Amino acid sequence: MRLRALLETDALGLRLLGGDDELDRSVRGVMTTDLRDPSRYLTGGELVLTGLAWRRDEKDSEPFVRILAGAGVAGLAAGEAELGAIPADLVEACLRHRLPLFAVHETVAFAMITEHVVRQVSGERAGDLAAVVDRHRRLMTSGPAGGGPEVVLDLLGSDLDLQAWVLSPTGRQIAGAGEPLPGPVGAELAGFHLAAVRSGRRAPHRAAVGGVTYSLFPIRNNGRGAVPASRDVRESVLSDWLLAVEADASDWPAARLDLLQGVTQLIAVERDRRDAARTVRRRLAQEVLELVQAGAPPAEIAARLRVAAPVLLPGLGTAPHWQVVVARVDWTEEGASGTTGSGIAGGPVAQALLEEILVDPAVTGPDSADRIAVAHSGDEAVALVPLPAVAAAEADEAADPDGAEPSREDPALHADALLAAVRAPLSAGLADDGRLTLGVSASVHSPEGLRGALEEARHARRVAAARPGRVCAAGHHELASHVLLLPFVPDDVRRAFTARLLDPLRDYDRRHRAELIPTLESFLDSDGSWTRCAARLHLHVNTLRYRVGRIEQLTGRDLSRLEDKLDFFLALRMS
């Protein structure tokens, strides 16, 4: 389609601010962005939509427009909702670079412009395949006449003979037509996608899993009602959906790639709509969290919980028990892209990620998070998770006080189980500069216990943060042991303590292959029993006594003394 056609469409209400002689340019697609430098996502010929969140002062317009012009975009449409009138410096920069500039009235959603362009471009380039986009209003409605993303994917199969799935950033299937994608395959594809996005590679990304080739297309949440486009890829990489197509798109013609891009934009509109529906649950969680943190009277908190319970557990006859889950995403100061992590708002990132983690990975569909309310405060996200009172009581009876694995019937949340299915893909998205830590409280059955549950979950998260690894979790069971103290020991003290006790043993093991460290661990795990430890290590007791004697000689400690046993135990845990 031509840019001129946008002005001829009254429903869009666009006003031309400059570039009258460039209106015959062809539009190949549309992109919404507020990145200061969106060049990595531009291929040329796009109509770029922006809310102007990238502009801090008048000096920012020139480099932004220069980047767009250099990438060969067809035109720029700027929304008036953020700043009111379009700034004069932006108009002047577009005139200098001969880039057509349109003003988008604040009452016009970017999604409407996106849908119009996608429909027109796909109709012109895909010929008989234009029905996939032309029927977008029916496809994207939730009523009986629609069907959401599943109908789009079904049409991809019937019109293009392509099998495709919409996946969450952890690989959970949100939508699909035909056979469901196996969970492990979805997780591996999500890991491929997240790693490719973090490395800055241009989509679609090619991945081979189990001898099958897939092409992965990002689905970015760019609608007017959504969170503003991020200035740093790390702000959105852990929350964006993706479209996995069972095909190799590396040799596809431009028309087919454009059509798939249009399909992802339609699905992104649906994502915007569903995220808007989540606002009520977020607001309920935020209100409860603020009351708890402010030390509000239990009666006031109970009133808020009574409001939340019917929303999160419709039809529930009795007041539920609650669990609290706290998550935090931390980035190192210097990211892989050269930008600093300190400018990233950690709370919203952790909020979106926790909403995904708390969904049962075996449940498909975008509405399976209806019973999850997540708020964010500062750099952490806090989830209020309801459990039916009967189920929670059964869980309390079945729970092992020593923190053993829960039974399959146990409905309560357990830290390790939450991360089992998502650890690998999230580690790829966190790359080498991010960490996710998570803490889970015990269930509580009254407003009086909610404040304690919040603090318990926060303590558990700090315990998880003391552990190595990109994705770590800890539960309330672990707070009853010595590990509660370890996260609060300063790092330099921890390093000095462990080095003083364990470095002599490690050096000796490297020189003599004596396995003193494994022997020490086994000896402590056997509660100092020579017989049990020797049997566990398949050693003669005299050999074990020789090794323990060598440990004592190298460290100057006596393993018959409780104090020295405890020091070694803590050193091994902190190492």
Coordinates of C-alpha atoms in Angstrom, one line a residue:
M1 CA 0.0 0.0 0.0
R2 CA 1.0 3.7 -0.4
L3 CA 1.4 6.2 2.4
R4 CA -1.2 8.3 0.6
A5 CA -3.8 5.7 1.4
L6 CA -3.4 6.3 5.1
L7 CA -4.6 9.9 4.7
E8 CA -7.6 8.7 2.6
T9 CA -8.8 6.5 5.5
D10 CA -11.0 8.8 7.6
A11 CA -11.2 6.2 10.4
L12 CA -7.5 6.6 11.2
G13 CA -7.7 10.3 11.6
L14 CA -4.1 10.9 10.6
R15 CA -2.8 14.5 10.0
L16 CA 0.2 15.0 7.7
L17 CA 2.9 17.3 9.3
G18 CA 5.5 17.0 6.5
G19 CA 6.6 15.0 3.5
D20 CA 3.8 15.8 1.0
D21 CA 6.1 14.9 -1.9
E22 CA 6.9 11.4 -0.4
L23 CA 3.4 10.1 -0.1
D24 CA 3.8 7.6 -2.9
R25 CA 6.2 5.5 -0.8
S26 CA 5.3 1.9 -0.4
V27 CA 4.5 0.5 3.1
R28 CA 5.6 -3.1 3.7
G29 CA 4.7 -3.4 7.3
V30 CA 4.2 -1.5 10.6
M31 CA 6.3 -1.4 13.8
T32 CA 5.5 0.2 17.2
T33 CA 8.5 1.4 19.2
D34 CA 9.8 3.8 21.8
L35 CA 13.3 2.6 21.6
R36 CA 15.9 5.3 21.1
D37 CA 17.6 3.1 18.5
P38 CA 15.2 0.6 16.9
S39 CA 17.5 -0.1 14.0
R40 CA 18.0 -3.8 14.8
Y41 CA 14.3 -4.4 14.3
L42 CA 13.9 -2.5 11.0
T43 CA 14.2 -4.0 7.5
G44 CA 12.9 -1.0 5.5
G45 CA 9.5 0.0 4.2
E46 CA 7.8 0.1 7.7
L47 CA 5.4 2.7 9.0
V48 CA 6.9 3.4 12.4
L49 CA 4.4 4.2 15.2
T50 CA 5.8 5.9 18.4
G51 CA 4.4 7.3 21.6
L52 CA 7.5 9.6 21.9
A53 CA 8.5 8.1 25.2
W54 CA 12.1 8.0 23.9
R55 CA 12.2 11.8 23.6
R56 CA 13.6 13.5 26.7
D57 CA 14.6 16.8 25.1
E58 CA 14.8 18.5 21.7
K59 CA 18.2 17.0 21.0
D60 CA 16.8 13.5 20.8
S61 CA 14.7 14.0 17.7
E62 CA 17.6 14.3 15.2
P63 CA 19.4 11.0 16.0
F64 CA 16.1 9.1 16.1
V65 CA 14.9 10.4 12.7
R66 CA 18.3 9.9 11.2
I67 CA 18.2 6.2 12.3
L68 CA 14.8 5.7 10.8
A69 CA 15.7 7.4 7.5
G70 CA 18.9 5.3 7.3
A71 CA 16.9 2.1 7.8
G72 CA 14.7 3.1 4.9
V73 CA 11.4 3.3 6.7
A74 CA 8.4 4.6 4.7
G75 CA 7.1 7.1 7.3
L76 CA 6.7 8.0 11.0
A77 CA 3.4 8.4 12.9
A78 CA 3.7 10.0 16.3
G79 CA 1.0 9.8 19.0
E80 CA -0.3 13.0 20.7
A81 CA -1.3 11.2 23.9
E82 CA 2.1 11.6 25.6
L83 CA 3.1 15.2 24.8
G84 CA 0.0 16.7 23.2
A85 CA 1.2 18.5 20.1
I86 CA 4.0 17.0 18.1
P87 CA 7.2 18.8 19.1
A88 CA 8.6 21.2 16.4
D89 CA 12.1 19.7 16.6
L90 CA 10.7 16.4 15.5
V91 CA 8.8 18.0 12.6
E92 CA 12.0 19.8 11.5
A93 CA 14.2 16.7 11.8
C94 CA 11.7 14.8 9.5
L95 CA 11.7 17.6 7.0
R96 CA 15.5 17.5 6.9
H97 CA 15.6 13.8 6.3
R98 CA 12.6 13.8 3.9
L99 CA 10.7 11.4 6.2
P100 CA 6.9 11.8 6.0
L101 CA 5.5 12.5 9.5
F102 CA 1.9 11.9 10.6
A103 CA 0.2 13.0 13.9
V104 CA -2.0 10.3 15.6
H105 CA -4.8 11.8 17.6
E106 CA -4.9 10.6 21.2
T107 CA -8.3 8.9 20.6
V108 CA -6.9 6.6 17.9
A109 CA -5.2 3.4 19.1
F110 CA -2.0 2.2 17.5
A111 CA -3.7 -1.2 17.3
M112 CA -6.2 0.2 14.8
I113 CA -3.5 1.6 12.6
T114 CA -1.6 -1.7 12.8
E115 CA -4.6 -3.8 11.9
H116 CA -5.4 -1.5 8.9
V117 CA -1.8 -1.6 7.5
V118 CA -1.5 -5.4 8.1
R119 CA -4.8 -6.0 6.3
Q120 CA -3.9 -3.8 3.3
V121 CA -0.3 -5.0 2.9
S122 CA -1.2 -8.7 3.3
G123 CA -4.1 -8.3 0.9
E124 CA -1.8 -6.8 -1.8
R125 CA 1.2 -9.1 -1.3
A126 CA -0.4 -12.4 -0.4
G127 CA -3.2 -12.6 -2.9
D128 CA -5.5 -15.5 -2.0
L129 CA -3.9 -15.7 1.4
A130 CA -5.3 -12.3 2.4
A131 CA -8.2 -13.9 4.1
V132 CA -5.9 -14.7 7.0
V133 CA -5.7 -11.0 7.8
D134 CA -8.9 -9.7 6.3
R135 CA -10.9 -11.7 8.9
H136 CA -8.9 -10.3 11.8
R137 CA -11.8 -8.8 13.7
R138 CA -13.6 -12.2 13.8
L139 CA -10.4 -14.0 14.7
M140 CA -9.5 -11.6 17.5
T141 CA -12.8 -11.6 19.4
S142 CA -13.5 -13.9 22.3
G143 CA -17.1 -14.6 21.6
P144 CA -18.6 -17.7 19.9
A145 CA -18.1 -16.0 16.5
G146 CA -14.4 -15.7 17.1
G147 CA -11.8 -18.0 18.5
G148 CA -8.8 -15.9 19.3
P149 CA -5.3 -17.0 18.2
E150 CA -6.3 -20.6 17.7
V151 CA -8.3 -19.6 14.6
V152 CA -5.4 -17.6 13.2
L153 CA -3.2 -20.6 13.6
D154 CA -5.8 -22.9 12.1
L155 CA -5.9 -20.7 9.0
L156 CA -2.1 -20.9 8.8
G157 CA -2.5 -24.6 8.6
S158 CA -5.3 -24.7 6.1
D159 CA -4.1 -21.8 3.8
L160 CA -0.3 -22.2 4.1
D161 CA 0.1 -25.8 5.3
L162 CA 2.0 -24.5 8.4
Q163 CA 1.7 -25.9 11.8
A164 CA 2.3 -23.2 14.5
W165 CA 2.0 -22.5 18.2
V166 CA 2.0 -19.4 20.4
L167 CA 4.3 -19.9 23.3
S168 CA 5.0 -18.0 26.5
P169 CA 8.6 -17.0 27.3
T170 CA 9.0 -20.3 29.4
G171 CA 7.7 -22.4 26.5
R172 CA 4.2 -23.0 27.8
Q173 CA 1.7 -23.4 25.0
I174 CA -0.8 -20.5 24.9
A175 CA -2.5 -21.4 21.6
G176 CA -2.1 -23.9 18.9
A177 CA -4.0 -25.7 16.1
G178 CA -3.8 -29.4 15.8
E179 CA -1.5 -31.5 17.9
P180 CA -0.1 -29.8 21.0
L181 CA 3.6 -29.1 21.2
P182 CA 5.3 -31.4 23.8
G183 CA 6.3 -29.4 26.9
P184 CA 10.0 -30.2 26.7
V185 CA 10.1 -29.1 23.1
G186 CA 8.3 -25.8 23.9
A187 CA 10.8 -25.1 26.7
E188 CA 13.7 -25.8 24.4
L189 CA 12.3 -23.5 21.7
A190 CA 11.7 -20.8 24.2
G191 CA 15.3 -21.1 25.3
F192 CA 16.5 -20.8 21.7
H193 CA 14.3 -17.7 21.2
L194 CA 15.4 -15.9 24.4
A195 CA 19.1 -16.6 23.7
A196 CA 18.7 -15.2 20.2
V197 CA 16.9 -12.1 21.3
R198 CA 19.5 -11.4 24.0
S199 CA 22.3 -11.8 21.4
G200 CA 20.5 -9.2 19.1
R201 CA 20.1 -11.6 16.2
R202 CA 17.4 -10.6 13.7
A203 CA 14.2 -12.7 13.6
P204 CA 12.9 -15.1 12.6
H205 CA 15.2 -17.4 14.6
R206 CA 15.9 -20.9 13.3
A207 CA 16.0 -23.8 15.8
A208 CA 16.2 -27.6 15.4
V209 CA 14.8 -29.8 18.1
G210 CA 14.5 -33.5 17.9
G211 CA 15.3 -33.5 14.2
V212 CA 12.5 -31.0 13.4
T213 CA 13.3 -27.4 12.2
Y214 CA 11.3 -24.5 13.6
S215 CA 11.2 -20.8 12.9
L216 CA 10.6 -18.5 15.8
F217 CA 8.9 -15.1 15.4
P218 CA 8.7 -12.6 18.3
I219 CA 5.2 -11.4 19.4
R220 CA 5.8 -8.0 21.0
N221 CA 3.2 -6.4 23.3
N222 CA 3.2 -3.0 21.6
G223 CA -0.4 -1.9 21.8
R224 CA -1.5 1.5 23.0
G225 CA -2.9 0.1 26.3
A226 CA 0.2 -2.0 27.0
V227 CA 3.4 -1.2 28.8
P228 CA 5.4 1.3 26.8
A229 CA 8.0 -0.2 24.5
S230 CA 11.2 -0.8 26.3
R231 CA 14.5 1.1 25.9
D232 CA 16.4 -2.0 26.9
V233 CA 15.6 -5.5 25.5
R234 CA 16.0 -6.9 29.0
E235 CA 12.8 -5.1 30.1
S236 CA 10.6 -7.2 27.8
V237 CA 12.6 -10.3 26.9
L238 CA 11.2 -12.3 29.8
S239 CA 7.6 -11.5 29.1
D240 CA 7.1 -11.5 25.3
W241 CA 5.2 -14.3 23.6
L242 CA 6.7 -16.0 20.5
L243 CA 5.2 -17.8 17.5
A244 CA 6.9 -21.1 16.7
V245 CA 6.3 -22.4 13.1
E246 CA 7.3 -25.9 12.1
A247 CA 9.2 -24.8 9.0
D248 CA 12.5 -23.3 7.9
A249 CA 11.8 -19.7 7.0
S250 CA 15.4 -18.9 5.9
D251 CA 14.5 -19.3 2.3
W252 CA 11.0 -17.9 2.4
P253 CA 10.0 -15.1 0.0
A254 CA 9.4 -11.6 1.4
A255 CA 5.7 -11.9 0.9
R256 CA 5.4 -14.9 3.1
L257 CA 7.6 -13.4 5.8
D258 CA 5.5 -10.2 5.7
L259 CA 2.3 -12.3 6.1
L260 CA 3.7 -14.1 9.2
Q261 CA 4.8 -10.8 10.6
G262 CA 1.2 -9.6 10.2
V263 CA -0.1 -12.6 12.0
T264 CA 2.2 -11.9 15.0
Q265 CA 1.0 -8.4 15.1
L266 CA -2.6 -9.6 15.2
I267 CA -1.8 -12.0 18.0
A268 CA 0.0 -9.1 19.8
V269 CA -3.3 -7.2 19.7
E270 CA -5.0 -10.1 21.4
R271 CA -2.1 -10.1 24.0
D272 CA -2.9 -6.5 24.7
R273 CA -6.5 -7.2 25.3
R274 CA -5.8 -10.1 27.7
D275 CA -3.3 -8.1 29.6
A276 CA -5.8 -5.4 30.1
A277 CA -8.2 -7.9 31.7
R278 CA -5.4 -8.8 34.1
T279 CA -5.5 -5.3 35.5
V280 CA -8.2 -6.0 38.0
R281 CA -6.3 -8.9 39.6
R282 CA -3.1 -6.8 39.8
R283 CA -5.0 -3.9 41.5
L284 CA -6.4 -6.3 44.1
A285 CA -3.0 -7.7 44.9
Q286 CA -1.5 -4.2 45.0
E287 CA -4.1 -3.0 47.5
V288 CA -3.6 -6.0 49.8
L289 CA 0.2 -5.6 49.6
E290 CA 0.1 -2.0 50.5
L291 CA -2.2 -2.7 53.5
V292 CA 0.0 -5.4 54.8
Q293 CA 3.2 -3.4 54.4
A294 CA 1.6 -0.4 56.1
G295 CA 0.6 -2.5 59.1
A296 CA -3.1 -2.0 58.6
P297 CA -5.5 -3.6 61.0
P298 CA -6.4 -7.3 60.2
A299 CA -10.0 -6.4 59.8
E300 CA -9.2 -4.0 57.0
I301 CA -7.0 -6.6 55.3
A302 CA -9.7 -9.2 55.7
A303 CA -12.2 -6.9 53.9
R304 CA -9.8 -6.6 51.0
L305 CA -9.3 -10.4 50.9
R306 CA -13.0 -11.0 50.8
V307 CA -13.2 -8.8 47.7
A308 CA -10.3 -10.7 46.1
A309 CA -11.4 -14.2 46.8
P310 CA -14.5 -14.2 44.5
V311 CA -12.3 -12.8 41.7
L312 CA -9.5 -15.3 42.1
L313 CA -11.7 -18.3 43.1
P314 CA -15.2 -17.8 41.7
G315 CA -17.8 -19.9 43.3
L316 CA -15.7 -20.7 46.4
G317 CA -18.0 -21.1 49.4
T318 CA -15.4 -20.7 52.1
A319 CA -12.6 -18.3 52.7
P320 CA -9.3 -19.6 51.2
H321 CA -5.9 -20.0 52.7
W322 CA -3.2 -17.9 51.1
Q323 CA 0.4 -18.3 50.1
V324 CA 2.8 -15.5 49.3
V325 CA 5.5 -15.8 46.6
V326 CA 8.2 -13.1 46.2
A327 CA 10.4 -12.8 43.1
R328 CA 13.2 -10.5 42.1
V329 CA 15.1 -10.1 38.9
D330 CA 18.6 -8.5 39.2
W331 CA 20.9 -7.4 36.4
T332 CA 24.6 -6.7 36.7
E333 CA 25.6 -3.1 36.2
E334 CA 27.0 -3.7 32.7
G335 CA 24.8 -5.7 30.4
A336 CA 25.8 -7.6 27.3
S337 CA 24.6 -4.7 25.1
G338 CA 26.8 -2.2 26.9
T339 CA 23.9 -0.5 28.8
T340 CA 23.7 -0.4 32.5
G341 CA 21.3 -2.6 34.4
S342 CA 20.6 0.1 37.0
G343 CA 18.2 1.9 34.7
I344 CA 15.9 -1.2 34.4
A345 CA 12.7 -1.1 36.5
G346 CA 12.9 -4.5 38.2
G347 CA 9.4 -4.6 39.6
P348 CA 7.4 -4.8 36.4
V349 CA 9.9 -7.4 34.9
A350 CA 9.6 -9.6 38.0
Q351 CA 5.8 -9.1 38.0
A352 CA 5.3 -10.4 34.4
L353 CA 7.7 -13.2 35.0
L354 CA 6.1 -14.3 38.3
E355 CA 2.6 -14.3 36.6
E356 CA 4.0 -16.8 34.1
I357 CA 5.9 -19.0 36.6
L358 CA 2.8 -19.5 38.8
V359 CA 0.8 -21.0 35.9
D360 CA 0.8 -24.7 35.9
P361 CA 3.0 -25.6 32.9
A362 CA 0.7 -28.5 32.0
V363 CA -2.2 -26.1 31.5
T364 CA -2.5 -24.5 28.0
G365 CA -4.3 -21.3 27.0
P366 CA -3.7 -17.6 27.9
D367 CA -6.5 -17.5 30.5
S368 CA -5.0 -20.1 32.9
A369 CA -3.5 -17.3 35.1
D370 CA -6.9 -16.1 36.1
R371 CA -6.3 -17.1 39.7
I372 CA -3.0 -15.3 40.1
A373 CA -2.7 -11.8 41.5
V374 CA 0.7 -10.3 41.4
A375 CA 1.8 -6.8 42.5
H376 CA 5.2 -5.2 42.5
S377 CA 6.9 -2.9 45.0
G378 CA 10.3 -1.5 44.2
D379 CA 12.4 -4.1 42.5
E380 CA 10.4 -7.1 43.7
A381 CA 7.1 -8.8 42.7
V382 CA 4.7 -10.2 45.3
A383 CA 2.1 -12.8 44.4
L384 CA -1.0 -13.5 46.5
V385 CA -1.9 -17.1 45.7
P386 CA -5.2 -18.5 47.0
L387 CA -5.7 -22.1 48.1
P388 CA -9.2 -23.4 48.9
A389 CA -9.4 -23.9 52.7
V390 CA -10.1 -27.6 52.5
A391 CA -7.2 -28.2 50.1
A392 CA -4.9 -26.1 52.2
A393 CA -5.8 -28.1 55.3
E394 CA -5.1 -31.3 53.6
A395 CA -1.8 -30.0 52.4
D396 CA -0.8 -29.0 55.9
E397 CA -1.6 -32.6 57.1
A398 CA 0.4 -34.2 54.3
A399 CA 3.3 -31.8 54.5
D400 CA 6.6 -33.2 55.8
P401 CA 8.0 -30.9 58.5
D402 CA 11.5 -31.7 57.3
G403 CA 10.8 -30.3 53.9
A404 CA 10.5 -33.6 51.9
E405 CA 9.1 -33.7 48.4
P406 CA 5.4 -33.0 48.4
S407 CA 2.9 -35.6 47.3
R408 CA 1.4 -35.3 43.9
E409 CA -2.0 -34.5 45.5
D410 CA -0.5 -31.6 47.5
P411 CA -2.0 -28.4 46.1
A412 CA 0.4 -26.0 47.9
L413 CA 3.2 -24.2 46.1
H414 CA 6.7 -25.6 46.5
A415 CA 9.7 -23.6 45.5
D416 CA 11.7 -26.2 43.6
A417 CA 8.5 -27.5 41.8
L418 CA 7.7 -23.9 40.6
L419 CA 11.0 -23.6 38.7
A420 CA 11.5 -27.2 37.5
A421 CA 9.9 -26.6 34.1
V422 CA 11.1 -23.1 33.5
R423 CA 14.7 -23.0 34.8
A424 CA 16.4 -23.8 31.4
P425 CA 14.5 -21.2 29.2
L426 CA 14.7 -18.5 31.8
S427 CA 18.4 -19.0 32.2
A428 CA 18.8 -18.4 28.5
G429 CA 16.9 -15.1 28.8
L430 CA 18.8 -14.0 31.8
A431 CA 22.1 -14.8 29.9
D432 CA 25.2 -13.9 31.7
D433 CA 24.0 -10.7 33.4
G434 CA 20.7 -11.5 35.0
R435 CA 19.5 -13.5 38.0
L436 CA 16.0 -14.6 39.2
T437 CA 15.5 -15.4 42.8
L438 CA 12.2 -16.6 44.3
G439 CA 10.9 -17.3 47.8
V440 CA 7.7 -19.1 48.9
S441 CA 5.9 -18.8 52.2
A442 CA 3.8 -21.4 54.1
S443 CA 0.1 -21.1 53.7
V444 CA -1.8 -18.9 56.1
H445 CA -5.5 -18.9 56.9
S446 CA -6.1 -15.4 58.4
P447 CA -5.2 -11.8 57.7
E448 CA -3.1 -11.8 60.9
G449 CA -0.7 -14.3 59.3
L450 CA -0.4 -12.5 56.0
R451 CA 2.3 -10.0 57.1
G452 CA 4.4 -12.9 58.5
A453 CA 3.9 -14.8 55.3
L454 CA 5.2 -11.9 53.3
E455 CA 8.3 -11.6 55.5
E456 CA 8.8 -15.3 55.4
A457 CA 8.7 -15.3 51.6
R458 CA 11.2 -12.4 51.5
H459 CA 13.6 -14.2 53.8
A460 CA 13.3 -17.3 51.7
R461 CA 14.1 -15.3 48.6
R462 CA 17.2 -13.9 50.3
V463 CA 18.3 -17.5 51.1
A464 CA 17.8 -18.3 47.4
A465 CA 19.9 -15.3 46.4
A466 CA 22.8 -16.7 48.4
R467 CA 23.0 -19.8 46.2
P468 CA 24.8 -20.1 42.9
G469 CA 23.0 -20.2 39.6
R470 CA 20.9 -17.9 37.4
V471 CA 17.5 -19.2 38.6
C472 CA 17.2 -20.1 42.3
A473 CA 14.3 -20.6 44.8
A474 CA 13.8 -21.4 48.4
G475 CA 10.8 -22.3 50.5
H476 CA 9.6 -21.7 54.0
H477 CA 10.8 -25.2 55.2
E478 CA 14.4 -24.0 54.8
L479 CA 14.0 -21.1 57.2
A480 CA 13.9 -23.4 60.2
S481 CA 17.6 -24.4 59.7
H482 CA 21.0 -22.8 59.7
V483 CA 20.7 -21.7 56.1
L484 CA 18.5 -18.8 57.3
L485 CA 21.6 -17.1 58.6
L486 CA 23.9 -17.6 55.6
P487 CA 22.5 -14.9 53.2
F488 CA 23.2 -12.2 55.8
V489 CA 26.9 -13.0 56.2
P490 CA 28.9 -10.4 54.2
D491 CA 30.5 -11.8 51.0
D492 CA 34.1 -11.0 52.1
V493 CA 33.6 -12.8 55.4
R494 CA 32.1 -15.8 53.7
R495 CA 35.0 -16.0 51.2
A496 CA 37.6 -15.7 54.0
F497 CA 35.9 -18.3 56.2
T498 CA 35.5 -20.9 53.5
A499 CA 39.0 -20.3 52.1
R500 CA 40.6 -20.7 55.5
L501 CA 39.0 -24.1 56.1
L502 CA 38.7 -25.6 52.6
D503 CA 41.5 -24.2 50.5
P504 CA 44.2 -26.4 52.1
L505 CA 42.0 -29.4 51.4
R506 CA 41.3 -28.4 47.8
D507 CA 45.0 -27.8 47.1
Y508 CA 45.9 -31.2 48.6
D509 CA 43.2 -32.9 46.5
R510 CA 44.6 -31.2 43.3
R511 CA 48.1 -32.4 44.0
H512 CA 47.4 -35.9 45.3
R513 CA 43.8 -36.8 44.1
A514 CA 43.1 -37.7 47.7
E515 CA 39.4 -36.8 47.6
L516 CA 39.5 -35.1 51.0
I517 CA 36.6 -32.7 50.3
P518 CA 34.2 -35.6 49.2
T519 CA 35.3 -37.5 52.3
L520 CA 34.6 -34.6 54.6
E521 CA 31.1 -34.1 53.1
S522 CA 30.3 -37.8 53.5
F523 CA 31.7 -37.9 57.0
L524 CA 29.5 -35.0 58.1
D525 CA 26.4 -36.4 56.3
S526 CA 26.9 -39.6 58.2
D527 CA 26.8 -37.7 61.5
G528 CA 30.5 -38.7 62.2
S529 CA 29.8 -42.4 62.0
W530 CA 32.9 -44.2 60.8
T531 CA 31.1 -47.3 59.8
R532 CA 28.3 -45.6 57.8
C533 CA 30.7 -43.2 56.1
A534 CA 33.2 -46.0 55.2
A535 CA 30.3 -48.0 53.7
R536 CA 29.0 -45.0 51.8
L537 CA 32.5 -44.3 50.3
H538 CA 33.3 -48.0 49.8
L539 CA 36.4 -47.6 51.9
H540 CA 38.0 -49.6 54.7
V541 CA 37.6 -47.9 58.0
N542 CA 41.3 -47.5 58.4
T543 CA 41.5 -45.7 55.1
L544 CA 38.8 -43.4 56.2
R545 CA 40.6 -42.7 59.5
Y546 CA 43.7 -41.8 57.6
R547 CA 41.8 -39.3 55.4
V548 CA 40.1 -37.7 58.3
G549 CA 43.4 -37.5 60.1
R550 CA 44.9 -35.7 57.1
I551 CA 42.0 -33.3 57.0
E552 CA 42.6 -32.4 60.7
Q553 CA 46.4 -32.1 60.1
L554 CA 46.0 -29.7 57.2
T555 CA 43.4 -27.5 58.8
G556 CA 44.4 -27.7 62.5
R557 CA 40.8 -28.7 63.4
D558 CA 39.5 -31.7 65.4
L559 CA 36.5 -33.5 63.8
S560 CA 35.6 -35.1 67.1
R561 CA 34.6 -31.6 68.4
L562 CA 31.1 -30.3 67.7
E563 CA 32.3 -26.7 67.1
D564 CA 34.8 -27.8 64.4
K565 CA 32.2 -30.1 62.7
L566 CA 29.8 -27.2 62.6
D567 CA 32.4 -24.9 61.0
F568 CA 33.2 -27.4 58.3
F569 CA 29.5 -27.9 57.7
L570 CA 28.8 -24.2 57.2
A571 CA 31.9 -23.8 55.1
L572 CA 30.8 -26.5 52.7
R573 CA 27.3 -24.9 52.5
M574 CA 28.7 -21.5 51.7
S575 CA 31.3 -22.6 49.2

